[in-house]
Structure formats: C-alpha cells, structure tokens
Tab-separated table of C-alpha atoms (C1' of nucleotides) in Angstrom:
chain	number	residue	atom	x	y	z
A	1	MET	CA	106.470	-36.856	-8.684
A	2	GLY	CA	107.826	-34.614	-11.136
A	3	GLU	CA	106.072	-31.622	-11.291
A	4	GLU	CA	108.443	-29.400	-13.224
A	5	ALA	CA	106.958	-25.996	-13.913
A	6	GLY	CA	107.769	-23.318	-16.004
A	7	SER	CA	108.177	-19.825	-15.355
A	8	ASP	CA	104.596	-18.238	-16.521
A	9	ASP	CA	107.251	-15.631	-17.569
A	10	GLU	CA	109.407	-17.798	-19.924
A	11	PHE	CA	105.542	-19.188	-21.078
A	12	ASP	CA	104.484	-15.356	-22.242
A	13	ARG	CA	108.024	-14.652	-23.842
A	14	LEU	CA	108.177	-17.195	-25.681
A	15	SER	CA	104.220	-17.132	-27.104
A	16	ALA	CA	105.839	-13.315	-27.708
A	17	ALA	CA	108.720	-14.147	-29.163
A	18	ASP	CA	107.219	-17.196	-31.884
A	19	ASP	CA	105.757	-14.952	-34.348
A	20	VAL	CA	108.038	-14.004	-35.527
A	21	SER	CA	107.768	-17.502	-38.123
A	22	SER	CA	106.715	-16.514	-41.657
A	23	GLY	CA	105.240	-12.796	-42.001
A	24	GLY	CA	101.706	-12.101	-41.226
A	25	GLY	CA	99.367	-15.586	-41.957
A	26	ASP	CA	95.896	-14.965	-40.498
A	27	ASP	CA	95.336	-16.058	-37.626
A	28	ASP	CA	93.457	-19.686	-37.543
A	29	ASP	CA	94.576	-20.340	-40.957
A	30	VAL	CA	97.353	-22.484	-42.131
A	31	ASP	CA	100.418	-21.168	-43.464
A	32	ASP	CA	102.839	-23.119	-45.092
A	33	GLY	CA	101.815	-26.508	-43.888
A	34	ARG	CA	101.862	-24.257	-40.316
A	35	VAL	CA	99.179	-23.679	-37.470
A	36	LEU	CA	99.877	-20.593	-36.743
A	37	GLU	CA	97.277	-21.049	-33.426
A	38	TRP	CA	100.150	-24.153	-33.121
A	39	GLU	CA	103.028	-23.564	-32.336
A	40	LEU	CA	101.764	-20.455	-29.155
A	41	GLY	CA	103.815	-21.088	-26.467
A	42	ILE	CA	105.584	-23.569	-27.807
A	43	PRO	CA	109.998	-22.721	-28.236
A	44	SER	CA	111.245	-21.057	-30.468
A	45	GLY	CA	114.358	-22.664	-32.462
A	46	GLU	CA	116.438	-21.290	-30.180
A	47	ASP	CA	115.183	-22.856	-27.128
A	48	LEU	CA	115.556	-26.048	-27.915
A	49	THR	CA	118.265	-28.753	-28.289
A	50	PRO	CA	120.325	-28.102	-31.471
A	51	LEU	CA	119.766	-30.829	-34.217
A	52	SER	CA	122.943	-31.422	-34.369
A	53	GLN	CA	122.785	-31.906	-30.611
A	54	PRO	CA	121.698	-35.307	-30.067
A	55	LEU	CA	119.127	-35.739	-27.017
A	56	VAL	CA	120.941	-38.506	-24.756
A	57	PRO	CA	124.209	-37.306	-23.939
A	58	PRO	CA	127.621	-40.183	-25.324
A	59	GLN	CA	128.683	-40.966	-22.211
A	60	LEU	CA	124.978	-42.121	-21.372
A	61	ALA	CA	123.796	-42.987	-24.728
A	62	SER	CA	126.454	-45.285	-23.787
A	63	ALA	CA	126.149	-46.696	-20.457
A	64	PHE	CA	123.251	-48.570	-22.155
A	65	SER	CA	124.098	-49.627	-24.957
A	66	VAL	CA	121.887	-47.226	-27.062
A	67	LYS	CA	123.246	-46.307	-29.720
A	68	PRO	CA	122.849	-43.094	-30.861
A	69	GLU	CA	120.546	-42.126	-33.491
A	70	PRO	CA	121.236	-40.424	-36.592
A	71	ALA	CA	121.535	-36.111	-37.222
A	72	ARG	CA	118.714	-35.321	-38.640
A	73	THR	CA	118.940	-31.930	-40.610
A	74	ALA	CA	115.897	-29.251	-41.087
A	75	LEU	CA	115.477	-31.105	-43.489
A	76	ASP	CA	114.102	-34.074	-42.347
A	77	VAL	CA	112.479	-32.271	-39.449
A	78	HIS	CA	110.583	-30.269	-42.290
A	79	ARG	CA	108.944	-32.817	-43.507
A	80	ALA	CA	108.408	-34.918	-41.772
A	81	SER	CA	105.950	-32.275	-40.012
A	82	GLN	CA	104.550	-31.781	-43.698
A	83	THR	CA	103.953	-35.240	-43.704
A	84	THR	CA	102.586	-34.810	-39.863
A	85	ILE	CA	100.351	-31.673	-41.449
A	86	LEU	CA	99.292	-33.237	-43.751
A	87	GLY	CA	97.772	-36.298	-42.609
A	88	LEU	CA	96.136	-34.198	-39.502
A	89	ARG	CA	94.743	-32.103	-42.661
A	90	ARG	CA	93.361	-35.482	-43.931
A	91	GLY	CA	91.611	-35.965	-41.132
A	92	ALA	CA	93.124	-39.299	-40.794
A	93	PRO	CA	94.130	-39.333	-37.480
A	94	SER	CA	98.328	-39.912	-38.633
A	95	SER	CA	98.491	-42.620	-36.548
A	96	ALA	CA	101.766	-40.667	-35.256
A	97	ALA	CA	100.445	-38.140	-33.923
A	98	SER	CA	97.706	-40.423	-32.111
A	99	ALA	CA	100.252	-43.231	-31.669
A	100	ALA	CA	102.215	-40.781	-29.982
A	101	LEU	CA	99.784	-39.798	-27.893
A	102	ARG	CA	98.485	-43.245	-27.090
A	103	SER	CA	101.645	-44.759	-25.700
A	104	PHE	CA	101.949	-41.827	-23.715
A	105	SER	CA	99.543	-42.590	-21.049
A	106	PRO	CA	101.374	-42.456	-17.973
A	107	PHE	CA	100.888	-45.547	-16.043
A	108	PRO	CA	100.715	-45.568	-12.064
A	109	PRO	CA	104.503	-46.959	-11.454
A	110	ALA	CA	103.093	-49.386	-8.402
A	111	ALA	CA	102.368	-51.395	-10.823
A	112	ALA	CA	104.427	-50.577	-13.233
A	113	ASP	CA	105.893	-53.896	-13.274
A	114	GLU	CA	103.475	-55.377	-15.414
A	115	THR	CA	105.375	-56.560	-18.812
A	116	VAL	CA	104.746	-57.359	-22.009
A	117	GLU	CA	106.998	-57.535	-25.265
A	118	PHE	CA	106.029	-58.514	-28.975
A	119	GLU	CA	109.082	-60.051	-30.851
A	120	GLY	CA	109.467	-57.596	-33.624
A	121	ASP	CA	109.310	-59.139	-36.885
A	122	ASP	CA	109.760	-57.957	-40.575
A	123	PRO	CA	107.539	-54.721	-40.714
A	124	VAL	CA	107.246	-55.861	-45.103
A	125	PRO	CA	104.741	-58.530	-45.439
A	126	THR	CA	105.073	-58.757	-48.766
A	127	GLY	CA	102.506	-57.601	-50.499
A	128	GLU	CA	99.496	-58.727	-48.320
A	129	SER	CA	97.033	-58.629	-51.528
A	130	SER	CA	93.501	-58.893	-50.198
A	131	GLY	CA	90.515	-56.560	-47.684
A	132	LYS	CA	92.845	-55.519	-45.456
A	133	ILE	CA	94.218	-52.520	-45.759
A	134	PRO	CA	94.004	-49.692	-43.696
A	135	LEU	CA	92.579	-46.553	-45.203
A	136	PHE	CA	95.516	-44.608	-43.745
A	137	GLY	CA	98.891	-45.089	-43.811
A	138	PRO	CA	99.763	-45.047	-40.526
A	139	ILE	CA	103.156	-44.755	-39.484
A	140	SER	CA	104.805	-40.721	-40.012
A	141	PRO	CA	108.017	-40.214	-39.572
A	142	CYS	CA	106.808	-37.109	-37.351
A	143	ALA	CA	107.094	-37.197	-33.297
A	144	GLU	CA	108.701	-40.367	-32.144
A	145	SER	CA	112.283	-40.090	-32.922
A	146	GLU	CA	111.566	-43.167	-34.711
A	147	GLU	CA	114.077	-45.891	-34.175
A	148	ALA	CA	112.855	-47.640	-36.110
A	149	GLU	CA	114.258	-48.376	-38.871
A	150	PRO	CA	117.072	-45.406	-39.328
A	151	SER	CA	119.350	-47.147	-41.361
A	152	THR	CA	117.090	-47.070	-44.329
A	153	PRO	CA	117.134	-43.293	-45.122
A	154	GLN	CA	114.256	-44.552	-47.254
A	155	PRO	CA	112.060	-42.120	-49.276
A	156	ASP	CA	109.658	-42.331	-46.820
A	157	ASP	CA	106.893	-41.963	-48.972
A	158	SER	CA	106.843	-45.624	-50.333
A	159	SER	CA	105.113	-46.285	-47.759
A	160	ASP	CA	103.655	-44.518	-44.965
A	161	ASP	CA	100.097	-45.128	-47.057
A	162	HIS	CA	99.500	-47.981	-47.482
A	163	SER	CA	101.790	-50.032	-45.268
A	164	ALA	CA	100.399	-53.062	-43.471
A	165	ARG	CA	102.513	-52.751	-41.443
A	166	ALA	CA	101.205	-51.485	-38.726
A	167	LEU	CA	98.907	-53.912	-39.060
A	168	LYS	CA	100.777	-57.220	-39.035
A	169	ARG	CA	100.623	-57.170	-35.635
A	170	PRO	CA	103.840	-58.062	-33.964
A	171	ARG	CA	103.840	-62.282	-31.749
A	172	LEU	CA	103.335	-61.590	-28.313
A	173	VAL	CA	106.292	-62.599	-26.338
A	174	TRP	CA	104.251	-64.191	-22.044
A	175	THR	CA	106.398	-62.717	-20.298
A	176	PRO	CA	106.575	-63.370	-16.765
A	177	GLN	CA	104.712	-60.851	-15.379
A	178	LEU	CA	102.090	-60.167	-18.355
A	179	HIS	CA	101.566	-64.013	-17.436
A	180	LYS	CA	100.687	-63.238	-13.871
A	181	ARG	CA	98.263	-60.378	-14.391
A	182	PHE	CA	97.040	-63.548	-16.401
A	183	ILE	CA	97.059	-65.539	-13.510
A	184	ASP	CA	95.680	-63.337	-11.703
A	185	VAL	CA	92.482	-62.612	-13.784
A	186	VAL	CA	91.844	-66.123	-14.305
A	187	ALA	CA	91.591	-66.357	-10.339
A	188	HIS	CA	89.879	-64.129	-10.088
A	189	LEU	CA	87.628	-65.078	-12.616
A	190	GLY	CA	87.143	-68.759	-11.322
A	191	ILE	CA	87.121	-71.415	-14.371
A	192	LYS	CA	82.825	-70.915	-14.833
A	193	ASN	CA	83.881	-67.133	-16.487
A	194	ALA	CA	87.696	-67.686	-17.551
A	195	VAL	CA	87.447	-67.653	-21.049
A	196	PRO	CA	89.818	-65.437	-23.470
A	197	LYS	CA	87.017	-62.475	-23.961
A	198	THR	CA	86.314	-62.202	-20.666
A	199	ILE	CA	90.244	-62.745	-19.430
A	200	MET	CA	91.276	-60.150	-22.182
A	201	GLN	CA	89.658	-57.381	-21.364
A	202	LEU	CA	90.340	-57.825	-17.159
A	203	MET	CA	93.557	-57.620	-18.158
A	204	ASN	CA	93.425	-54.752	-20.105
A	205	VAL	CA	97.219	-54.940	-21.252
A	206	GLU	CA	96.050	-52.906	-24.946
A	207	GLY	CA	97.264	-54.098	-28.125
A	208	LEU	CA	96.332	-57.806	-26.721
A	209	THR	CA	93.949	-60.064	-28.698
A	210	ARG	CA	91.616	-62.234	-27.743
A	211	GLU	CA	93.210	-64.809	-30.175
A	212	ASN	CA	96.489	-63.833	-27.838
A	213	VAL	CA	94.464	-64.809	-24.924
A	214	ALA	CA	92.768	-67.945	-26.435
A	215	SER	CA	95.859	-69.522	-27.430
A	216	HIS	CA	97.533	-69.068	-24.014
A	217	LEU	CA	94.556	-70.437	-22.039
A	218	GLN	CA	94.759	-73.486	-24.233
A	219	LYS	CA	98.069	-73.616	-22.699
A	220	TYR	CA	97.993	-73.160	-19.562
A	221	ARG	CA	94.431	-75.522	-19.346
A	222	LEU	CA	96.560	-79.005	-20.900
A	223	TYR	CA	99.298	-77.728	-18.380
A	224	LEU	CA	97.028	-77.095	-15.562
A	225	LYS	CA	95.094	-80.571	-16.590
A	226	ARG	CA	98.568	-82.070	-16.522
A	227	MET	CA	99.258	-81.260	-13.488
A	228	GLN	CA	96.270	-82.691	-11.455
A	229	GLY	CA	96.908	-85.823	-13.852
A	230	ILE	CA	100.418	-86.381	-11.747
A	231	PRO	CA	101.373	-83.792	-9.006
A	232	GLU	CA	103.280	-85.856	-8.028
A	233	GLU	CA	105.721	-85.188	-10.954
A	234	GLY	CA	107.707	-82.278	-10.666
A	235	PRO	CA	106.011	-79.980	-13.319
A	236	SER	CA	108.120	-80.114	-16.845
A	237	PRO	CA	110.492	-78.483	-17.428
A	238	SER	CA	109.339	-77.248	-20.091
A	239	ASP	CA	106.374	-75.062	-18.478
A	240	HIS	CA	108.663	-72.486	-16.238
A	241	LEU	CA	106.531	-69.545	-17.464
A	242	PHE	CA	103.576	-71.460	-15.566
A	243	THR	CA	105.598	-72.990	-12.374
A	244	SER	CA	106.729	-69.928	-11.736
A	245	THR	CA	103.810	-68.367	-10.905
A	246	PRO	CA	100.995	-71.083	-9.254
A	247	PRO	CA	98.341	-72.582	-10.848
A	248	ALA	CA	95.314	-70.146	-10.695
A	249	THR	CA	92.760	-71.441	-7.003
A	250	GLN	CA	89.740	-71.568	-9.243
A	251	SER	CA	87.272	-72.212	-6.589
A	252	LEU	CA	88.131	-69.219	-4.982
A	253	HIS	CA	85.180	-67.446	-4.968
A	254	GLU	CA	83.356	-68.849	-8.064
A	255	GLN	CA	80.351	-67.153	-7.821
A	256	HIS	CA	80.719	-63.879	-7.401
A	257	VAL	CA	82.583	-61.882	-10.644
A	258	HIS	CA	82.715	-59.000	-9.671
A	259	THR	CA	85.374	-58.528	-7.860
A	260	PRO	CA	87.530	-57.074	-10.610
A	261	MET	CA	90.169	-57.006	-8.276
A	262	GLN	CA	93.113	-53.789	-8.794
A	263	TYR	CA	93.368	-54.065	-13.086
A	264	ALA	CA	89.694	-53.804	-13.614
A	265	ILE	CA	88.861	-50.293	-11.120
A	266	PRO	CA	89.283	-47.410	-13.673
A	267	ALA	CA	88.340	-44.477	-10.953
A	268	MET	CA	91.252	-45.660	-9.441
A	269	TYR	CA	93.634	-44.547	-11.637
A	270	SER	CA	92.459	-41.232	-12.429
A	271	MET	CA	94.759	-40.708	-15.384
A	272	PRO	CA	95.461	-38.044	-17.663
A	273	VAL	CA	94.023	-39.762	-21.183
A	274	PHE	CA	94.512	-37.963	-24.546
A	275	GLY	CA	92.194	-38.172	-26.712
A	276	MET	CA	90.877	-41.950	-27.454
A	277	ALA	CA	91.739	-44.282	-24.860
A	278	PRO	CA	90.992	-47.695	-24.704
A	279	PRO	CA	87.496	-48.742	-25.528
A	280	HIS	CA	86.082	-48.823	-22.562
A	281	GLY	CA	88.846	-46.820	-20.734
A	282	HIS	CA	89.411	-49.186	-18.377
A	283	GLY	CA	92.308	-47.975	-15.753
A	284	SER	CA	95.291	-48.640	-16.291
A	285	PRO	CA	96.474	-50.116	-19.722
A	286	ILE	CA	99.924	-51.012	-20.828
A	287	THR	CA	101.334	-49.683	-23.175
A	288	MET	CA	104.171	-51.078	-25.596
A	289	VAL	CA	107.487	-49.900	-26.764
A	290	PRO	CA	110.269	-51.115	-28.350
A	291	ALA	CA	112.134	-52.739	-27.015
A	292	VAL	CA	115.372	-55.104	-28.032
A	293	HIS	CA	115.303	-58.561	-27.380
A	294	ASN	CA	117.361	-61.254	-27.674
A	295	GLN	CA	116.442	-65.043	-28.949
A	296	GLY	CA	118.129	-67.332	-31.010
A	297	LYS	CA	119.633	-66.363	-34.164
A	298	GLY	CA	119.208	-62.360	-34.208
A	299	ALA	CA	117.942	-59.357	-32.580
A	300	HIS	CA	114.386	-58.546	-33.025
A	301	ARG	CA	112.707	-55.839	-31.879
A	302	ALA	CA	110.618	-56.506	-29.687
A	303	LEU	CA	107.927	-54.059	-28.005
A	304	GLU	CA	106.196	-53.454	-24.531
A	305	PRO	CA	104.302	-52.258	-22.342
A	306	GLN	CA	105.592	-49.785	-20.076
A	307	HIS	CA	105.472	-46.806	-19.095
A	308	PRO	CA	106.675	-43.975	-20.137
A	309	TYR	CA	109.582	-43.503	-17.204
A	310	ALA	CA	110.765	-46.709	-17.956
A	311	ALA	CA	113.584	-45.855	-18.806
A	312	PHE	CA	114.257	-44.549	-16.492
A	313	SER	CA	113.459	-47.098	-14.150
A	314	GLU	CA	115.637	-50.442	-13.131
A	315	ARG	CA	115.575	-53.323	-15.783
A	316	ARG	CA	113.197	-55.212	-13.752
A	317	LYS	CA	115.052	-57.299	-10.860
A	318	ASP	CA	112.430	-60.268	-10.031
A	319	TRP	CA	113.155	-61.587	-13.485
A	320	HIS	CA	113.183	-64.660	-13.287
A	321	SER	CA	116.551	-66.574	-14.608
A	322	GLY	CA	117.199	-67.153	-17.936
A	323	ASN	CA	116.022	-64.172	-20.430
A	324	SER	CA	119.012	-61.930	-21.278
A	325	PHE	CA	117.340	-58.831	-22.290
A	326	GLY	CA	119.029	-56.354	-23.521
A	327	SER	CA	116.209	-54.089	-23.008
A	328	ILE	CA	117.147	-50.493	-23.962
A	329	ALA	CA	116.189	-47.123	-22.581
A	330	SER	CA	113.661	-46.518	-25.232
A	331	TYR	CA	110.804	-43.483	-26.299
A	332	PRO	CA	107.225	-44.300	-25.667
A	333	HIS	CA	106.491	-45.213	-29.687
A	334	VAL	CA	103.812	-46.621	-31.680
A	335	THR	CA	100.667	-48.832	-30.102
A	336	PRO	CA	100.171	-52.300	-31.903
A	337	LYS	CA	96.875	-52.259	-33.013
A	338	ASN	CA	93.552	-50.874	-32.373
A	339	LYS	CA	90.863	-53.556	-31.190
B	1	DA	C1'	79.205	-64.769	-32.544
B	2	DG	C1'	81.969	-67.392	-28.752
B	3	DC	C1'	84.389	-71.194	-26.738
B	4	DA	C1'	86.802	-75.503	-26.735
B	5	DC	C1'	90.020	-78.010	-28.332
B	6	DA	C1'	93.643	-79.987	-31.515
B	7	DA	C1'	95.787	-80.277	-35.501
B	8	DT	C1'	99.575	-77.034	-37.703
B	9	DA	C1'	102.452	-73.243	-39.347
B	10	DT	C1'	105.653	-70.042	-38.732
C	1	DG	C1'	109.959	-74.257	-28.526
C	2	DA	C1'	106.695	-70.845	-27.808
C	3	DT	C1'	103.163	-68.310	-30.875
C	4	DA	C1'	99.467	-68.133	-34.126
C	5	DT	C1'	96.202	-69.301	-36.790
C	6	DT	C1'	93.468	-72.867	-38.475
C	7	DG	C1'	89.585	-75.958	-38.683
C	8	DT	C1'	86.277	-78.498	-36.217
C	9	DG	C1'	81.982	-78.839	-33.209
C	10	DC	C1'	79.272	-76.945	-29.525
DNA sequence: AGCACAATAT
DNA sequence: GATATTGTGC
C-alpha cells in the first residue's frame, strides 16, 4: 500500500551533505557522542520539521482531542540522544531503542481488529524492594515521542536507570477482541489442550502472560459451568464479555490440535521484524500502545495493541456497546514486559 | 513445572 | 466488578 519512494537523488544529496557535522571524525568512530556512520543518509537538520513546529497540525489534533505535546528544545533532544547513545554503548539494548523497534512490527491490516488494553497504573511502584530490579534502565526519553509524562519535566535521571516501572506490567483488560481471540484459541484447542500456557502461546499476544490467561480461563470456565448448569437462564448480565462471544465449541476436533489457525501460522505474514521478535517468532504479535481509557474515577492510561497504522484506521466500529472509549491516536510506544 | 481451583487482594 | 495474586493440592 503506502509505498513512499523517496528519490535516490535525495538520498545522495543528503548523505553527501551530512558530513558537515562535527569536523573531521574518523569514520567509524564515535565523536562527541555521535556515531557518524549512523548519520549517513538521514536528513539534515534543515530537512526536518523544526522543533517549534508540532508534528500534528493543531487542527487535526483538536479533531482527535489530542493535546499537543509540549515544545521540545534542542537541549531536550540533545539530552535524549545522549541518553540513547550511552545506553547503546553500554551494551544495554536501551529499552527505548528496542522498544521502539519492537513496537514497530506491522500487524496485517486484515487482522487488525485485535485489541488489547492495559489499564495504566502508577508507574511509580513505591520502591519495590527485593530482587527484581532490572539490570538496566528501561525508558530512555528519546526516540519515542514520550507523551508518557510530559507534565513532569523531571531531571530525568532519577529515574531511568533502575526504575522498576518498566517491569510492573499494567493490568490487562480483556476487550471483546482479545476475548474473541481467546475463545477462538480455546475452541480450536479443545478442552483437553486448552491450558493456560498453550492458549497463551497460540493467542500470540505480545505481553500477555500465562497468568493473564490462567485467570481469564478460570473465569471463563466458571461461566461455562454456570451456562451448562442452567442453559435456560439468560446469562448473567455480568457476563457481557462472554455472552458476546459464543462459548467455545470444544468438541470440534478434540484430537488434532494442530490446526492452529491463522494466528499461529507464522509464515503466513512475512513481516519485517527488527532484531528481536517474540520468542519463537510467531506470526502476528499484537503490540501495545498507550491509549486513554476512561473508567470510573479517572482517565487511566491504557496500552492497547495495534499496528502502527492504527491511528489512521477507524476506531473500532464493531465495538460492543457500553464502552466509552476515548482513545487517542498514538504513536508506537513501549511494549510492556519481556517474557 | 504446570495446572485447577478457591480465596483474597488491588 | 474485573483482574491479579497467592496458596493448596494434584
């Protein structure tokens, strides 16, 4: 679809022009925190959108209720790049960089209806204590337009380094889409094999844990039990999620588990995966992206998986009633957790 | 280790 | 109320 071909001339011109940068660094050497090699072929400052100019036109922004990001100064950018470079040098795959890449995995538009959300919760887990501190600082304020916490300019560092914040994975919200995937998987597995681990694997949702699935499965089983107990009774109103998706017909093909259906067939969607893909490179991982979820008390931050183009696609029209969802267009962002 | 299930916590 | 976490038994 959107093949945007820049002219080769452009490339040449740019790469030629870019060694204007810091004097005469030897090529593959690092100079002043800059790896000149990496700068080959990227646009020079003049070609980029000025910092003072918002990426999203105000009109568009207001149309989607997106509040403009605070203006960045060159200093901000410089600091960010410093951080990134330091992270890279240190060998720590600067989660910023890797996260950015990871979250950039395209999801086949056809299957794009899948959606997962995470209820945001305070990223500040009150000094956690014992042993699960990450080895390296997760979030670096760089590449991804971190609209995470723009309000607090924070001297950044206190933070980044060993913040447990990246490890505390947000609460999963079982959206109809996600639940449907769950149901599909369970249905295709048959009762026998529908166990948390397997389900989790076949669902192939990035960030989804066995515990998530186990918990949901537990609840789902209760629902099924209740249903077969008194099939007469209309399902309890508390079951909208379940009722909106018909119970998995488990007796389908009990035995041959190996019809893992679309999701599980990796080769089908060949997609450019940068560096690291989900552990066994399953096909179409759902990635999470921050969104705004309004529920009860305040606006929670939520992460919902979607493909990079999601911002341009229609906001779930097949959404089941009752979900007041003020999702905002968002950029690919940090994907929670590593398994 | 992994699962089911119940109880409890957030 | 929806999920997460924990504990127990298998």
